[in-house]
PDB file of C-alpha atoms and ligand atoms in Angstrom:
ATOM      1  CA  MET F  81    -123.814  73.847  -1.122  1.00 54.00           C
ATOM      2  CA  SER F  82    -122.972  73.929  -4.806  1.00 68.00           C
ATOM      3  CA  GLU F  83    -119.766  75.812  -4.052  1.00 76.00           C
ATOM      4  CA  ASP F  84    -118.804  73.127  -1.549  1.00 76.00           C
ATOM      5  CA  LEU F  85    -119.441  70.473  -4.190  1.00 73.00           C
ATOM      6  CA  GLU F  86    -117.309  72.327  -6.729  1.00 81.00           C
ATOM      7  CA  ARG F  87    -114.477  72.588  -4.241  1.00 77.00           C
ATOM      8  CA  ARG F  88    -114.698  68.881  -3.496  1.00 80.00           C
ATOM      9  CA  LYS F  89    -114.602  68.059  -7.193  1.00 81.00           C
ATOM     10  CA  PHE F  90    -111.626  70.350  -7.664  1.00 74.00           C
ATOM     11  CA  LEU F  91    -109.737  68.813  -4.736  1.00 79.00           C
ATOM     12  CA  SER F  92    -110.592  65.325  -5.956  1.00 81.00           C
ATOM     13  CA  ARG F  93    -109.225  66.096  -9.422  1.00 83.00           C
ATOM     14  CA  LEU F  94    -106.125  67.704  -7.914  1.00 77.00           C
ATOM     15  CA  TRP F  95    -105.534  64.623  -5.783  1.00 83.00           C
ATOM     16  CA  LYS F  96    -105.990  62.261  -8.736  1.00 84.00           C
ATOM     17  CA  GLY F  97    -103.712  64.423 -10.876  1.00 76.00           C
ATOM     18  CA  GLY F  98    -101.022  64.320  -8.182  1.00 72.00           C
ATOM     19  CA  ILE F  99    -101.282  60.546  -7.977  1.00 75.00           C
ATOM     20  CA  ALA F 100    -101.018  60.282 -11.768  1.00 77.00           C
ATOM     21  CA  VAL F 101     -97.888  62.472 -11.781  1.00 68.00           C
ATOM     22  CA  MET F 102     -96.317  60.377  -9.008  1.00 71.00           C
ATOM     23  CA  ALA F 103     -97.173  57.128 -10.813  1.00 71.00           C
ATOM     24  CA  GLY F 104     -95.643  58.497 -14.007  1.00 66.00           C
ATOM     25  CA  ALA F 105     -92.474  59.558 -12.215  1.00 62.00           C
ATOM     26  CA  ALA F 106     -92.189  56.143 -10.547  1.00 62.00           C
ATOM     27  CA  ALA F 107     -92.676  54.364 -13.866  1.00 65.00           C
ATOM     28  CA  TRP F 108     -90.066  56.509 -15.588  1.00 62.00           C
ATOM     29  CA  THR F 109     -87.565  56.008 -12.766  1.00 55.00           C
ATOM     30  CA  SER F 110     -88.102  52.242 -12.848  1.00 55.00           C
ATOM     31  CA  TRP F 111     -87.707  52.140 -16.615  1.00 55.00           C
ATOM     32  CA  ASP F 112     -84.531  54.222 -16.483  1.00 53.00           C
ATOM     33  CA  PHE F 113     -83.112  52.135 -13.632  1.00 49.00           C
ATOM     34  CA  LEU F 114     -83.632  48.925 -15.587  1.00 50.00           C
ATOM     35  CA  GLN F 115     -81.830  50.141 -18.702  1.00 50.00           C
ATOM     36  CA  PRO F 116     -78.565  48.319 -19.400  1.00 48.00           C
ATOM     37  CA  VAL F 117     -75.423  49.934 -18.073  1.00 47.00           C
ATOM     38  CA  ALA F 118     -73.810  49.896 -21.502  1.00 44.00           C
ATOM     39  CA  GLY F 119     -73.093  53.118 -23.356  1.00 43.00           C
ATOM     40  CA  GLN F 120     -75.724  54.097 -25.860  1.00 52.00           C
ATOM     41  CA  ALA F 121     -73.231  54.260 -28.726  1.00 48.00           C
ATOM     42  CA  GLY F 122     -73.076  50.475 -28.367  1.00 89.00           C
ATOM     43  CA  GLY F 123     -69.921  49.321 -30.110  1.00 95.00           C
ATOM     44  CA  PRO F 124     -66.278  49.931 -30.909  1.00 97.00           C
ATOM     45  CA  VAL F 125     -65.260  53.583 -31.139  1.00 97.00           C
ATOM     46  CA  THR F 126     -61.991  54.636 -32.750  1.00 97.00           C
ATOM     47  CA  THR F 127     -60.296  57.271 -30.605  1.00 97.00           C
ATOM     48  CA  VAL F 128     -56.627  58.306 -30.453  1.00 98.00           C
ATOM     49  CA  ALA F 129     -53.144  56.854 -30.204  1.00 98.00           C
ATOM     50  CA  PRO F 130     -52.078  55.935 -26.659  1.00 97.00           C
ATOM     51  CA  ASP F 131     -49.186  58.409 -26.703  1.00 96.00           C
ATOM     52  CA  VAL F 132     -51.527  61.423 -26.772  1.00 97.00           C
ATOM     53  CA  ILE F 133     -53.485  60.283 -23.715  1.00 98.00           C
ATOM     54  CA  PRO F 134     -52.587  62.383 -20.662  1.00 98.00           C
ATOM     55  CA  THR F 135     -51.002  60.769 -17.623  1.00 97.00           C
ATOM     56  CA  ASP F 136     -51.929  63.545 -15.182  1.00 96.00           C
ATOM     57  CA  SER F 137     -55.332  64.559 -16.542  1.00 98.00           C
ATOM     58  CA  VAL F 138     -58.022  63.104 -18.822  1.00 98.00           C
ATOM     59  CA  LEU F 139     -59.020  63.440 -22.456  1.00 98.00           C
ATOM     60  CA  GLU F 140     -62.753  63.787 -23.057  1.00 98.00           C
ATOM     61  CA  VAL F 141     -63.895  61.790 -26.082  1.00 98.00           C
ATOM     62  CA  ASP F 142     -67.520  62.544 -27.001  1.00 97.00           C
ATOM     63  CA  PRO F 143     -68.081  59.633 -29.441  1.00 96.00           C
ATOM     64  CA  MET F 144     -67.247  57.132 -26.704  1.00 96.00           C
ATOM     65  CA  ARG F 145     -69.197  59.112 -24.115  1.00 96.00           C
ATOM     66  CA  GLY F 146     -66.252  59.064 -21.811  1.00 98.00           C
ATOM     67  CA  TYR F 147     -62.683  59.886 -21.000  1.00 98.00           C
ATOM     68  CA  LEU F 148     -59.274  58.427 -21.664  1.00 98.00           C
ATOM     69  CA  THR F 149     -56.454  58.606 -19.197  1.00 98.00           C
ATOM     70  CA  GLU F 150     -53.337  56.599 -18.554  1.00 98.00           C
ATOM     71  CA  VAL F 151     -51.770  55.266 -15.387  1.00 97.00           C
ATOM     72  CA  ASN F 152     -48.560  53.237 -15.127  1.00 94.00           C
ATOM     73  CA  GLY F 153     -48.527  52.778 -18.894  1.00 95.00           C
ATOM     74  CA  GLU F 154     -52.076  51.385 -18.934  1.00 96.00           C
ATOM     75  CA  VAL F 155     -54.885  53.094 -20.849  1.00 98.00           C
ATOM     76  CA  VAL F 156     -58.054  53.625 -18.809  1.00 98.00           C
ATOM     77  CA  PRO F 157     -61.223  54.296 -20.852  1.00 98.00           C
ATOM     78  CA  LEU F 158     -63.947  55.607 -18.533  1.00 98.00           C
ATOM     79  CA  TYR F 159     -67.693  55.878 -19.128  1.00 98.00           C
ATOM     80  CA  TRP F 160     -68.834  59.359 -18.114  1.00 98.00           C
ATOM     81  CA  LYS F 161     -72.194  58.273 -16.681  1.00 98.00           C
ATOM     82  CA  CYS F 162     -72.348  58.600 -12.904  1.00 98.00           C
ATOM     83  CA  PRO F 163     -73.044  55.222 -11.259  1.00 98.00           C
ATOM     84  CA  HIS F 164     -75.426  56.971  -8.859  1.00 98.00           C
ATOM     85  CA  LEU F 165     -78.271  58.284 -11.021  1.00 98.00           C
ATOM     86  CA  GLY F 166     -76.650  58.701 -14.401  1.00 97.00           C
ATOM     87  CA  CYS F 167     -75.544  62.326 -14.673  1.00 98.00           C
ATOM     88  CA  LYS F 168     -72.532  63.059 -16.830  1.00 98.00           C
ATOM     89  CA  VAL F 169     -69.553  63.353 -14.499  1.00 98.00           C
ATOM     90  CA  PRO F 170     -67.191  66.131 -15.556  1.00 98.00           C
ATOM     91  CA  TRP F 171     -63.466  66.224 -14.892  1.00 98.00           C
ATOM     92  CA  CYS F 172     -62.374  69.079 -12.619  1.00 98.00           C
ATOM     93  CA  GLU F 173     -58.954  70.294 -13.694  1.00 97.00           C
ATOM     94  CA  SER F 174     -58.378  72.382 -10.546  1.00 97.00           C
ATOM     95  CA  SER F 175     -59.057  69.527  -8.119  1.00 97.00           C
ATOM     96  CA  GLY F 176     -57.716  66.773 -10.363  1.00 97.00           C
ATOM     97  CA  GLN F 177     -60.719  64.524  -9.867  1.00 98.00           C
ATOM     98  CA  PHE F 178     -64.159  63.773 -11.277  1.00 98.00           C
ATOM     99  CA  GLU F 179     -66.942  65.662  -9.492  1.00 98.00           C
ATOM    100  CA  CYS F 180     -70.570  64.864 -10.200  1.00 98.00           C
ATOM    101  CA  PRO F 181     -72.662  68.045 -10.225  1.00 98.00           C
ATOM    102  CA  CYS F 182     -75.904  66.265  -9.364  1.00 98.00           C
ATOM    103  CA  HIS F 183     -75.350  64.914  -5.861  1.00 98.00           C
ATOM    104  CA  GLY F 184     -71.659  65.403  -5.226  1.00 98.00           C
ATOM    105  CA  SER F 185     -70.057  62.042  -5.831  1.00 98.00           C
ATOM    106  CA  VAL F 186     -66.309  62.320  -6.367  1.00 98.00           C
ATOM    107  CA  PHE F 187     -63.958  59.922  -8.145  1.00 98.00           C
ATOM    108  CA  ASN F 188     -60.216  59.948  -8.692  1.00 98.00           C
ATOM    109  CA  ARG F 189     -58.554  60.242 -12.108  1.00 98.00           C
ATOM    110  CA  ILE F 190     -59.123  56.590 -12.977  1.00 98.00           C
ATOM    111  CA  GLY F 191     -62.735  56.697 -11.799  1.00 98.00           C
ATOM    112  CA  GLU F 192     -62.262  55.101  -8.395  1.00 98.00           C
ATOM    113  CA  TYR F 193     -64.850  56.070  -5.777  1.00 98.00           C
ATOM    114  CA  ARG F 194     -63.881  58.760  -3.290  1.00 98.00           C
ATOM    115  CA  ARG F 195     -67.101  60.003  -1.674  1.00 98.00           C
ATOM    116  CA  GLY F 196     -70.778  60.743  -2.202  1.00 98.00           C
ATOM    117  CA  PRO F 197     -73.913  58.679  -2.814  1.00 98.00           C
ATOM    118  CA  ALA F 198     -72.581  56.691  -5.797  1.00 98.00           C
ATOM    119  CA  PRO F 199     -72.561  52.957  -4.984  1.00 98.00           C
ATOM    120  CA  ARG F 200     -69.328  52.286  -6.873  1.00 98.00           C
ATOM    121  CA  GLY F 201     -66.567  53.787  -8.923  1.00 98.00           C
ATOM    122  CA  MET F 202     -67.100  54.921 -12.501  1.00 98.00           C
ATOM    123  CA  ASP F 203     -67.523  52.176 -15.060  1.00 98.00           C
ATOM    124  CA  LYS F 204     -64.867  51.446 -17.673  1.00 98.00           C
ATOM    125  CA  TYR F 205     -65.037  50.144 -21.212  1.00 98.00           C
ATOM    126  CA  GLU F 206     -63.236  47.122 -22.527  1.00 98.00           C
ATOM    127  CA  PHE F 207     -60.877  48.221 -25.279  1.00 98.00           C
ATOM    128  CA  GLU F 208     -58.331  47.093 -27.830  1.00 98.00           C
ATOM    129  CA  ILE F 209     -55.424  48.797 -29.514  1.00 98.00           C
ATOM    130  CA  ILE F 210     -56.085  48.444 -33.245  1.00 98.00           C
ATOM    131  CA  ASP F 211     -53.519  49.794 -35.733  1.00 97.00           C
ATOM    132  CA  GLY F 212     -51.972  51.902 -32.978  1.00 97.00           C
ATOM    133  CA  VAL F 213     -55.269  53.477 -31.914  1.00 98.00           C
ATOM    134  CA  VAL F 214     -57.284  52.929 -28.741  1.00 98.00           C
ATOM    135  CA  VAL F 215     -60.692  51.434 -29.585  1.00 98.00           C
ATOM    136  CA  PRO F 216     -63.028  51.211 -26.574  1.00 98.00           C
ATOM    137  CA  ASP F 217     -66.114  49.044 -27.025  1.00 97.00           C
ATOM    138  CA  THR F 218     -68.993  50.989 -25.498  1.00 97.00           C
ATOM    139  CA  SER F 219     -71.185  47.898 -25.439  1.00 95.00           C
ATOM    140  CA  LYS F 220     -68.761  46.172 -23.076  1.00 96.00           C
ATOM    141  CA  ILE F 221     -68.808  47.747 -19.641  1.00 97.00           C
ATOM    142  CA  ILE F 222     -66.615  46.868 -16.683  1.00 98.00           C
ATOM    143  CA  ARG F 223     -68.392  47.948 -13.519  1.00 98.00           C
ATOM    144  CA  GLY F 224     -66.515  50.178 -11.110  1.00 98.00           C
ATOM    145  CA  ALA F 225     -65.392  48.745  -7.778  1.00 98.00           C
ATOM    146  CA  PRO F 226     -67.856  49.151  -4.879  1.00 98.00           C
ATOM    147  CA  ALA F 227     -67.700  52.300  -2.747  1.00 98.00           C
ATOM    148  CA  GLY F 228     -65.188  51.831   0.037  1.00 96.00           C
ATOM    149  CA  THR F 229     -62.712  49.863  -2.065  1.00 98.00           C
ATOM    150  CA  PRO F 230     -59.249  51.379  -1.476  1.00 98.00           C
ATOM    151  CA  GLU F 231     -57.906  53.538  -4.286  1.00 98.00           C
ATOM    152  CA  THR F 232     -55.070  52.080  -6.322  1.00 97.00           C
ATOM    153  CA  ILE F 233     -53.392  55.385  -7.231  1.00 97.00           C
ATOM    154  CA  ASP F 234     -51.912  57.937  -4.877  1.00 96.00           C
ATOM    155  CA  GLU F 235     -53.307  61.161  -6.274  1.00 96.00           C
ATOM    156  CA  PRO F 236     -54.923  63.307  -3.600  1.00 95.00           C
ATOM    157  CA  PRO F 237     -57.023  66.286  -4.738  1.00 95.00           C
ATOM    158  CA  LYS F 238     -54.845  69.085  -6.141  1.00 93.00           C
ATOM    159  CA  GLY F 239     -57.113  71.888  -4.967  1.00 88.00           C
ATOM    160  CA  PRO F 240     -60.711  73.116  -4.903  1.00 90.00           C
TER     161      PRO F 240
HETATM  162 FE1  FES R 526     -73.856  61.630  -9.676  1.00 61.60          FE
HETATM  163 FE2  FES R 526     -75.993  61.482  -8.115  1.00 61.60          FE
HETATM  164  S1  FES R 526     -75.911  61.329 -10.264  1.00 61.60           S
HETATM  165  S2  FES R 526     -73.935  61.773  -7.533  1.00 61.60           S
END
C-alpha cells in the first residue's frame, strides 16, 4: 500500500514537472516570437565600399549580422536571421544560395524565398552610402517578400 502511494506521488510529481517544462517552453517561444524583427545591433553599421562587394557571391559582415551582395549595380544588405524560426542562415558557396541548417529553407543570393518552411524571403536592412562606404541600419528592417513570390534574378543553384 505504501509502495503504491509512493509510486503515485512520484508519477504525480513527474506529471507536474512535465507540465512545468512545457509551460516554460511555450512561454519562451511566445516571448521569442514577439521580439522585434530588427537586428540586435540596432543602428548604423559601417561596412565596406560598394566596389568590394561580390556580384556572384556574398560577403559576410559580422557587425551587421548579415551579408552584402550586389545585383545589377544595387547593393543588397541581408539580415542573416532565418524568417522561419531565427537560425543564422549560412551562404553555401557550392550551391550558390542560402541554405538554413535548421529546417531546410533555401533562398537565392539576394535572399528571395526558394523553398522550405520559411514564410518569406530573408529580410534586408535599409542602408546609405556615407563617404563611399555602405552603412546598413540594423534597426531598420525591410521584410522579405512572401513565400511564392517569383524570384527577380535568374540564378539557379550552381550545384549541391
Ligand atoms: Fe530556418 Fe527553420 S529556422 S528553416
